[in-house]
GROMACS .gro file of N, CA, C and O in nm:
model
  436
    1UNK      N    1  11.791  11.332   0.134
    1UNK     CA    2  11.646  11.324   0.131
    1UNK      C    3  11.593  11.325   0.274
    1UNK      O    4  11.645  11.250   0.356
    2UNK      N    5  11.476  11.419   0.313
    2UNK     CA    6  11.442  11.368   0.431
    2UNK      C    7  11.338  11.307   0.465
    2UNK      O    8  11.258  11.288   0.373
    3UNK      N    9  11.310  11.268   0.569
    3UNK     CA   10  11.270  11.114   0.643
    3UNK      C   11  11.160  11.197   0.725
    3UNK      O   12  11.196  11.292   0.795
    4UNK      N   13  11.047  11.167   0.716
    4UNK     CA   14  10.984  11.234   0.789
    4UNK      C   15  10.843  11.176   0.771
    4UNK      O   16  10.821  11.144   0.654
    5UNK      N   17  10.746  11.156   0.851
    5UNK     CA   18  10.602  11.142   0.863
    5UNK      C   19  10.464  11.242   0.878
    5UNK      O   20  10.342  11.227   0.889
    6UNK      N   21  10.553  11.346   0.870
    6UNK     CA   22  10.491  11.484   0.928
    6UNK      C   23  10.482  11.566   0.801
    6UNK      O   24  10.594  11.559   0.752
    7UNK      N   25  10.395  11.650   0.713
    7UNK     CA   26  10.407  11.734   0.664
    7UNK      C   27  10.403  11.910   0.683
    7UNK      O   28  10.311  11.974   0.731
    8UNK      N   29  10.539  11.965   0.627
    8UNK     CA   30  10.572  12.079   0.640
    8UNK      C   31  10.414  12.169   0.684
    8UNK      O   32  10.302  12.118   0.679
    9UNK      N   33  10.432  12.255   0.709
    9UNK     CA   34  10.320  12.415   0.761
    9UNK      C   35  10.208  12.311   0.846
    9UNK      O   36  10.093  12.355   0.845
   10UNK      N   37  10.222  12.205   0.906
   10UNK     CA   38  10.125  12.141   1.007
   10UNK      C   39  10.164  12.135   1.134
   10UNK      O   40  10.259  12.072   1.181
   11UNK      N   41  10.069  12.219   1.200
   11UNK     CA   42  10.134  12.273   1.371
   11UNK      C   43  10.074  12.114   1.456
   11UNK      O   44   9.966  12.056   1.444
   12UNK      N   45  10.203  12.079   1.547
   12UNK     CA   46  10.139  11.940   1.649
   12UNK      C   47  10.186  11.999   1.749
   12UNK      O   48  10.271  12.088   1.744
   13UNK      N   49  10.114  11.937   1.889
   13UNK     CA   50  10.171  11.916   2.001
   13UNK      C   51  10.294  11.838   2.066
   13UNK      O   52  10.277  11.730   2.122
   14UNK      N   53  10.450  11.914   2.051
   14UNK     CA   54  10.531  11.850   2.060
   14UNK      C   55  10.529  11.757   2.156
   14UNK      O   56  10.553  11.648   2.105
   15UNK      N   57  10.510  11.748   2.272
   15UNK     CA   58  10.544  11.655   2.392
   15UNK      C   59  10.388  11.534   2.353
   15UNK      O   60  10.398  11.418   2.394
   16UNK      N   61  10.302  11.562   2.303
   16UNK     CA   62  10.253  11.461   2.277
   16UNK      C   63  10.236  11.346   2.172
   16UNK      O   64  10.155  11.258   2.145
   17UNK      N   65  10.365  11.400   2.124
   17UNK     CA   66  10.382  11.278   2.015
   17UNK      C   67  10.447  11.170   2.033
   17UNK      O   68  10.496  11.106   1.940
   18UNK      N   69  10.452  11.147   2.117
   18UNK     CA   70  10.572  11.028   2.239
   18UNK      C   71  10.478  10.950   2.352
   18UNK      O   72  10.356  10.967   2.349
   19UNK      N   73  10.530  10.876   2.437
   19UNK     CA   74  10.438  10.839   2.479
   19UNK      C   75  10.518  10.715   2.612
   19UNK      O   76  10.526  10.597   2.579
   20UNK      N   77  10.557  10.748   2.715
   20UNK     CA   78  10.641  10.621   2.754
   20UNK      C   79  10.579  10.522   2.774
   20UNK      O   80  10.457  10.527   2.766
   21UNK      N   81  10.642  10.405   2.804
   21UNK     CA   82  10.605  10.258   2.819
   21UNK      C   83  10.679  10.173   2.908
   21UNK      O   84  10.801  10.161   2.900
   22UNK      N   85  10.599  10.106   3.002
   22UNK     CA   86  10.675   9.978   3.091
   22UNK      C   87  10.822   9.935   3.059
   22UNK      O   88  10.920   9.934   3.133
   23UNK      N   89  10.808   9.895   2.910
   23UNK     CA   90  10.905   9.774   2.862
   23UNK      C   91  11.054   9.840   2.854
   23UNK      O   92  11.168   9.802   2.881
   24UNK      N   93  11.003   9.940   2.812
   24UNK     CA   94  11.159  10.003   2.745
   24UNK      C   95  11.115  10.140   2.749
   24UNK      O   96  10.999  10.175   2.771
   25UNK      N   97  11.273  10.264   2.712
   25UNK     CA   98  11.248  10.322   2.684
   25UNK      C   99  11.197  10.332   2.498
   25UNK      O  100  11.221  10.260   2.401
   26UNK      N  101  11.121  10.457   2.516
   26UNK     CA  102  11.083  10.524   2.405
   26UNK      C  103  11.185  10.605   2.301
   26UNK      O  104  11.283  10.671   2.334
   27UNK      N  105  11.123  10.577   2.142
   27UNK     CA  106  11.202  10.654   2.074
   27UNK      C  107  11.154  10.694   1.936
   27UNK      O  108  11.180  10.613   1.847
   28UNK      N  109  11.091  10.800   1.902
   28UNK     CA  110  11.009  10.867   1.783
   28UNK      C  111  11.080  10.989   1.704
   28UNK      O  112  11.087  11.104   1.746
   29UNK      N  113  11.146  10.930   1.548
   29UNK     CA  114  11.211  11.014   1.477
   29UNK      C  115  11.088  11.157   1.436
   29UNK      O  116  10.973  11.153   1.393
   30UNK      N  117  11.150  11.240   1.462
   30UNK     CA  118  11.038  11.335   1.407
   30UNK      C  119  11.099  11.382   1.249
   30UNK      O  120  11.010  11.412   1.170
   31UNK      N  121  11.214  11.389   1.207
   31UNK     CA  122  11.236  11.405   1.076
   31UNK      C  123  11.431  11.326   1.078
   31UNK      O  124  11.522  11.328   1.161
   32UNK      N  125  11.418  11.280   0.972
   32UNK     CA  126  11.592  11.275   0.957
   32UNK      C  127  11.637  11.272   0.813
   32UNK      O  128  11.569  11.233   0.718
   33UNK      N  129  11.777  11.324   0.808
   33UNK     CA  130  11.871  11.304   0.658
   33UNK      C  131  12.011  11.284   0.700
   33UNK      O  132  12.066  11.240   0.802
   34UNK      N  133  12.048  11.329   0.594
   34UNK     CA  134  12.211  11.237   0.625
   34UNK      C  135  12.293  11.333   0.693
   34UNK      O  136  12.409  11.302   0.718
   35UNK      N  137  12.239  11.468   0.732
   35UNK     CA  138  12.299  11.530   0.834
   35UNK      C  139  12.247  11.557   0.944
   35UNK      O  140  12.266  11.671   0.985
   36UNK      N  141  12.176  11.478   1.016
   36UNK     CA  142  12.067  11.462   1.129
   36UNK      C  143  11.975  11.450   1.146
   36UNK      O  144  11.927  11.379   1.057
   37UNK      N  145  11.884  11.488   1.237
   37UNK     CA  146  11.730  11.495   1.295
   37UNK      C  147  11.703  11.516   1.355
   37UNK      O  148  11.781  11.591   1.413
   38UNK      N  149  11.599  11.498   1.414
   38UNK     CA  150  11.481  11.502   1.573
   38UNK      C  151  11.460  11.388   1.570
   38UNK      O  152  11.432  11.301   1.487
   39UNK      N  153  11.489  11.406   1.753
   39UNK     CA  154  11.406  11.255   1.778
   39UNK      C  155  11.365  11.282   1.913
   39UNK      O  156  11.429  11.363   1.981
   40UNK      N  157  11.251  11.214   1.962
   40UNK     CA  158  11.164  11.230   2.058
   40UNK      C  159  11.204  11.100   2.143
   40UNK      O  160  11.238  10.994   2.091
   41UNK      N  161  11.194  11.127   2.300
   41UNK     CA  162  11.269  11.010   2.416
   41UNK      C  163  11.135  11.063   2.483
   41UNK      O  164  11.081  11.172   2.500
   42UNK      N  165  11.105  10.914   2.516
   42UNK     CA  166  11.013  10.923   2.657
   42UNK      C  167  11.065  10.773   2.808
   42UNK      O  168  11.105  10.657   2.802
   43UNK      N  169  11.047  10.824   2.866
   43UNK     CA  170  11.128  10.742   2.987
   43UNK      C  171  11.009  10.757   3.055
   43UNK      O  172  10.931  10.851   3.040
   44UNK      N  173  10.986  10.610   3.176
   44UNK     CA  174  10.946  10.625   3.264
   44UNK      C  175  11.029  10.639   3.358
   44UNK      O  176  11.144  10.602   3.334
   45UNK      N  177  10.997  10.695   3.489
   45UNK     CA  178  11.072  10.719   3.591
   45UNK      C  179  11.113  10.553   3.643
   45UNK      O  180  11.038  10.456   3.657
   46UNK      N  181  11.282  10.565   3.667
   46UNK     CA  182  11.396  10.445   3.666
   46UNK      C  183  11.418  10.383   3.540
   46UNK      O  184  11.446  10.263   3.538
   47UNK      N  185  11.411  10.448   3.433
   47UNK     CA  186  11.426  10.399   3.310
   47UNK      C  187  11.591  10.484   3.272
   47UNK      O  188  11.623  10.600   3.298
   48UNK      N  189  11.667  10.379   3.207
   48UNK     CA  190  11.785  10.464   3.161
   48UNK      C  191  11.830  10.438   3.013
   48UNK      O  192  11.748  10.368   2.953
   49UNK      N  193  11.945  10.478   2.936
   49UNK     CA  194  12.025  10.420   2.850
   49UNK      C  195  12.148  10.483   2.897
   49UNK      O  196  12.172  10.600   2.925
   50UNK      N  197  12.221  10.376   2.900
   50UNK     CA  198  12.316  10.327   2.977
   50UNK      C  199  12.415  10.365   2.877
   50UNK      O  200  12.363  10.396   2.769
   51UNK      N  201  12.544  10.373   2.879
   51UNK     CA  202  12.700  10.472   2.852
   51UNK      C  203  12.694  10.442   2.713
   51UNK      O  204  12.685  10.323   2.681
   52UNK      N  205  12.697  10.546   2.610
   52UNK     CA  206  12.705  10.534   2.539
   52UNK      C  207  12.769  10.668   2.390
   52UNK      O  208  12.802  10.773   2.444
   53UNK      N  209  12.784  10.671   2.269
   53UNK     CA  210  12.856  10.793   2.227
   53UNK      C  211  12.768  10.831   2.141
   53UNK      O  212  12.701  10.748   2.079
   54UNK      N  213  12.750  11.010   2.117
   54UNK     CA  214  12.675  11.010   2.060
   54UNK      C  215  12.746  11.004   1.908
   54UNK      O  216  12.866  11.023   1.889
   55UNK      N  217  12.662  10.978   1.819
   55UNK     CA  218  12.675  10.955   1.635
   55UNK      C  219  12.702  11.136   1.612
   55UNK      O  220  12.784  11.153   1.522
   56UNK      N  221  12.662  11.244   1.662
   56UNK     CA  222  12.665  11.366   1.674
   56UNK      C  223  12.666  11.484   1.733
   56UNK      O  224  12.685  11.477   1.854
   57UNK      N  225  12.651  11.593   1.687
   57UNK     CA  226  12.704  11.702   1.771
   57UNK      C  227  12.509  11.715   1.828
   57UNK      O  228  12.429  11.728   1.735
   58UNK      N  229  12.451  11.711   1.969
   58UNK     CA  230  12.360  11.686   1.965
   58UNK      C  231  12.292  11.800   2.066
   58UNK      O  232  12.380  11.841   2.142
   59UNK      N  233  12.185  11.854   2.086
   59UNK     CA  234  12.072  11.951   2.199
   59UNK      C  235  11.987  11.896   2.223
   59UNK      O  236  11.897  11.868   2.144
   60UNK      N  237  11.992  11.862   2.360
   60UNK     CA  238  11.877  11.790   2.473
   60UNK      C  239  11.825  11.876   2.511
   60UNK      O  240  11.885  11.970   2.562
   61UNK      N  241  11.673  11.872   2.496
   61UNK     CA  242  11.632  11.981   2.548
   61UNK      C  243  11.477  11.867   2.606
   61UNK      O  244  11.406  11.782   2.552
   62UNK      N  245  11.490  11.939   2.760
   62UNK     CA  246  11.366  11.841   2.828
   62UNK      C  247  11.233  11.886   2.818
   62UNK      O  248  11.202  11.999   2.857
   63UNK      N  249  11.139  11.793   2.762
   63UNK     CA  250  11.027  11.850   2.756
   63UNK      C  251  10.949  11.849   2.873
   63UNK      O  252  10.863  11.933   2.897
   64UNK      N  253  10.969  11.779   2.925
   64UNK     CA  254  10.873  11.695   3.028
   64UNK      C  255  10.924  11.608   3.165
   64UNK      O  256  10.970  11.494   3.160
   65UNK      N  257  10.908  11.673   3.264
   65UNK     CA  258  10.991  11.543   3.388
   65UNK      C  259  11.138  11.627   3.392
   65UNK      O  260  11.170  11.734   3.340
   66UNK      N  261  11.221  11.521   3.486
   66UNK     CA  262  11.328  11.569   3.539
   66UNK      C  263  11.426  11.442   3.512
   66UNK      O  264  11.403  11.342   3.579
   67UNK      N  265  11.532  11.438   3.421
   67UNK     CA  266  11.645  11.380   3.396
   67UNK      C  267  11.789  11.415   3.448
   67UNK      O  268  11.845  11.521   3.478
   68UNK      N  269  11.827  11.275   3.447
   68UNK     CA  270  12.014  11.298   3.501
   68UNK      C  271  12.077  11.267   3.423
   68UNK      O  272  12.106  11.149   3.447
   69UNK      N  273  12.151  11.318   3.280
   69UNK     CA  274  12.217  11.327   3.156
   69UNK      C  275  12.375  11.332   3.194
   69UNK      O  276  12.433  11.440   3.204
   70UNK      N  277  12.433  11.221   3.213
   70UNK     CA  278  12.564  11.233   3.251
   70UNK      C  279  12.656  11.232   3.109
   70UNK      O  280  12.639  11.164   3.008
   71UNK      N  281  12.745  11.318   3.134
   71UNK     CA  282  12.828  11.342   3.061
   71UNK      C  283  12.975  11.357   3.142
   71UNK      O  284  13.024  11.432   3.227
   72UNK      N  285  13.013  11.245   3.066
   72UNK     CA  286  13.221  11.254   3.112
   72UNK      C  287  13.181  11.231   3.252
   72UNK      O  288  13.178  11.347   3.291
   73UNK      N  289  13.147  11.158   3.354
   73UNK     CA  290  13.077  11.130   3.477
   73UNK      C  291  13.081  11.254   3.535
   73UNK      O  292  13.134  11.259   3.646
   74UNK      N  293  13.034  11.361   3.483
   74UNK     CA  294  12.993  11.468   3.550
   74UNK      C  295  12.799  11.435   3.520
   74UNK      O  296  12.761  11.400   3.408
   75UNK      N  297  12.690  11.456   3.650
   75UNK     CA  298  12.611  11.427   3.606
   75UNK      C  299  12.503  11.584   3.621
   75UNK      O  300  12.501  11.662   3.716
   76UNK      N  301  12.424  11.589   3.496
   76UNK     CA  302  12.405  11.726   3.462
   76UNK      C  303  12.203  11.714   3.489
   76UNK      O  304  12.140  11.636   3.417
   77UNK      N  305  12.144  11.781   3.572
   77UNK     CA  306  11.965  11.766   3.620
   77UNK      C  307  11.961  11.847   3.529
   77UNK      O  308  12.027  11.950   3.522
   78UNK      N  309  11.846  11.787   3.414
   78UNK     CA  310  11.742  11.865   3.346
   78UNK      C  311  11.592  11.844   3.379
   78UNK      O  312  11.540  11.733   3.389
   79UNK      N  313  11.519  11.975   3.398
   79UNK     CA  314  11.378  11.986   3.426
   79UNK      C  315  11.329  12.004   3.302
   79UNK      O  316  11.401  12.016   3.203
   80UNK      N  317  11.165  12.009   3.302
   80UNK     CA  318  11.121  12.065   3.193
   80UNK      C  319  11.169  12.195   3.120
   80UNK      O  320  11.184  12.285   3.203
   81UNK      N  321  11.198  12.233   2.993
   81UNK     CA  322  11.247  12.353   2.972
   81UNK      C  323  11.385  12.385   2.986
   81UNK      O  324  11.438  12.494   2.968
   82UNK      N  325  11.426  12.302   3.011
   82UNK     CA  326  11.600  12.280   3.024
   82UNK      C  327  11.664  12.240   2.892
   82UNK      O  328  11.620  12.156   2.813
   83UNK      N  329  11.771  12.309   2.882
   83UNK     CA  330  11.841  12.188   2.760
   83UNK      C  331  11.989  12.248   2.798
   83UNK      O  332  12.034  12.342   2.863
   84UNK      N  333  12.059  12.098   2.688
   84UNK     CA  334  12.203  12.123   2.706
   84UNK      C  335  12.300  12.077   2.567
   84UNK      O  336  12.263  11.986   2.492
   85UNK      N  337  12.397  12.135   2.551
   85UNK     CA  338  12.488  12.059   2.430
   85UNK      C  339  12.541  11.987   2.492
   85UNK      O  340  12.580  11.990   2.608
   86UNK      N  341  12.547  11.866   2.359
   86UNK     CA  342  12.673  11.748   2.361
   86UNK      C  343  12.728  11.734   2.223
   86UNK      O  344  12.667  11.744   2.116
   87UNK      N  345  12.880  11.704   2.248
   87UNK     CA  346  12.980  11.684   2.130
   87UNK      C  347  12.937  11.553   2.044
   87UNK      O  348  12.877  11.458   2.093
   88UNK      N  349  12.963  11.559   1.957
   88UNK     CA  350  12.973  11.386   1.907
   88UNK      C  351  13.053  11.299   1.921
   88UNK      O  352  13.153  11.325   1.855
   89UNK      N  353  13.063  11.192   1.982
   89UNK     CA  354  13.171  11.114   1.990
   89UNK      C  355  13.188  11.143   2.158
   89UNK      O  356  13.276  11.106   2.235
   90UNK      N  357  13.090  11.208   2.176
   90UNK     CA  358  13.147  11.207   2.426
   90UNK      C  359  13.025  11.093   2.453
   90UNK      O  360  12.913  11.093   2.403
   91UNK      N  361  13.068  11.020   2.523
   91UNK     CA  362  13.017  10.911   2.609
   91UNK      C  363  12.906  10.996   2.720
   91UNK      O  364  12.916  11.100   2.786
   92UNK      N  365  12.813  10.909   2.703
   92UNK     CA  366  12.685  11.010   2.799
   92UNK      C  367  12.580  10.922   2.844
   92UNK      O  368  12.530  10.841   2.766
   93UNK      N  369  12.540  10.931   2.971
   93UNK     CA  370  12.418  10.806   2.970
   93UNK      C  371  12.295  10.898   3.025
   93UNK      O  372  12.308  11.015   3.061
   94UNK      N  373  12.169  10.821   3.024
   94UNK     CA  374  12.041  10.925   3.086
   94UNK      C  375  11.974  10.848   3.184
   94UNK      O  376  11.923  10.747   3.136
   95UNK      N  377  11.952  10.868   3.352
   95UNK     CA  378  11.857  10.828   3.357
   95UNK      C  379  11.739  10.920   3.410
   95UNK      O  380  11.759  11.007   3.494
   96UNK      N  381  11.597  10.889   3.347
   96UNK     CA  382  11.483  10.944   3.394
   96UNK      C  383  11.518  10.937   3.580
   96UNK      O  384  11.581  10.851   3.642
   97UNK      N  385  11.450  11.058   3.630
   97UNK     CA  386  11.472  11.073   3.779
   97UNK      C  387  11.242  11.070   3.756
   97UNK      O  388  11.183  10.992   3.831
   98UNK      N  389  11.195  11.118   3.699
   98UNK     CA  390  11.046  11.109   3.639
   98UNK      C  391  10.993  11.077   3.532
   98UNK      O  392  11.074  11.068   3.440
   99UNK      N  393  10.873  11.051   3.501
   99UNK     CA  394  10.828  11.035   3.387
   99UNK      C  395  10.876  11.151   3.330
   99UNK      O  396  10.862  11.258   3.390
  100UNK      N  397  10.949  11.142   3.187
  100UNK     CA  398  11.021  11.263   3.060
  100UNK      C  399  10.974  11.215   2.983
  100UNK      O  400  10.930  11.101   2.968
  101UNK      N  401  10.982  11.343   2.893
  101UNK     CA  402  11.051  11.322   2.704
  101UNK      C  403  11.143  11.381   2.716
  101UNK      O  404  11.169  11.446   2.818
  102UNK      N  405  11.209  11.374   2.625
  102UNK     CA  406  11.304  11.496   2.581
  102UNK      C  407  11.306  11.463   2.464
  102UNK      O  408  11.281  11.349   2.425
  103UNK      N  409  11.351  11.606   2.357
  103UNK     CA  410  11.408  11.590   2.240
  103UNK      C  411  11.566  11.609   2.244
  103UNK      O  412  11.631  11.665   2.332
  104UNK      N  413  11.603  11.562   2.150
  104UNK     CA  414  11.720  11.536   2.085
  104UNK      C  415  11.739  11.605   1.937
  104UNK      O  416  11.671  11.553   1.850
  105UNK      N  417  11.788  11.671   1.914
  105UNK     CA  418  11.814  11.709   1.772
  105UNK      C  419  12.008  11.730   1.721
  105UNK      O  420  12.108  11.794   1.755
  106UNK      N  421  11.971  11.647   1.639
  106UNK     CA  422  12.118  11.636   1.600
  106UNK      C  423  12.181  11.633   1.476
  106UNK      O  424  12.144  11.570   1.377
  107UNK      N  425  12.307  11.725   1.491
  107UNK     CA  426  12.332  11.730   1.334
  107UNK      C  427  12.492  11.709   1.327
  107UNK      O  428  12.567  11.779   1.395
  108UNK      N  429  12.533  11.624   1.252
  108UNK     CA  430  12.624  11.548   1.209
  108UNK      C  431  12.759  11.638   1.142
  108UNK      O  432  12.759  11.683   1.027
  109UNK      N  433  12.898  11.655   1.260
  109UNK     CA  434  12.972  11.757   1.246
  109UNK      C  435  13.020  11.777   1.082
  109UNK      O  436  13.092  11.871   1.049
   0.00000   0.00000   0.00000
């Protein structure tokens, strides 16, 4: 079943459906089921999440700002308009280098 707040044939402004914040980073499902989703990241600049694996086979793709997406401590700069694959199950951390979003979309090998 999917998970979603949004109804089908309704056009939005992707990068503005997010929104970063002081406290923490940001995190807005845009749809999910039991074989993935979208999800929307907003960071302020020095904001990170720290080492962690992903649940799936996943595409970062930056909407906004400039991120350092380390993977296997190789560390990989995404600008706006950038994206990259990751495996499921590789250890990866992010930190905002600027205010970002990025999406995430991921689907479960």
């Amino acid at each position: 079943m999917l998970n979603t707040d949004y109804k089908f044939g309704e056009v939005h402004v992707l990068a503005s459906q997010i929104e970063a914040a002081d406290d923490k980073v940001q995190f807005k499902h845009i749809f999910n089921n039991e074989n993935g989703g979208a999800v929307l990241v907003a960071f302020k600049a020095g904001q990170k999440l720290d080492t962690h694996l992903a649940p799936a086979e996943v595409m970062v793709y930056a909407l906004e700002g400039e991120v350092d997406f380390t993977i296997l401590d190789k560390v990989n700069h995404l600008k706006g308009g950038d994206f990259l694959l990751l495996g499921a199950e590789v250890p990866h951390s992010v930190l905002a280098k600027t205010d970002s979003k990025i999406m995430l979309v991921k689907i479960k090998p």
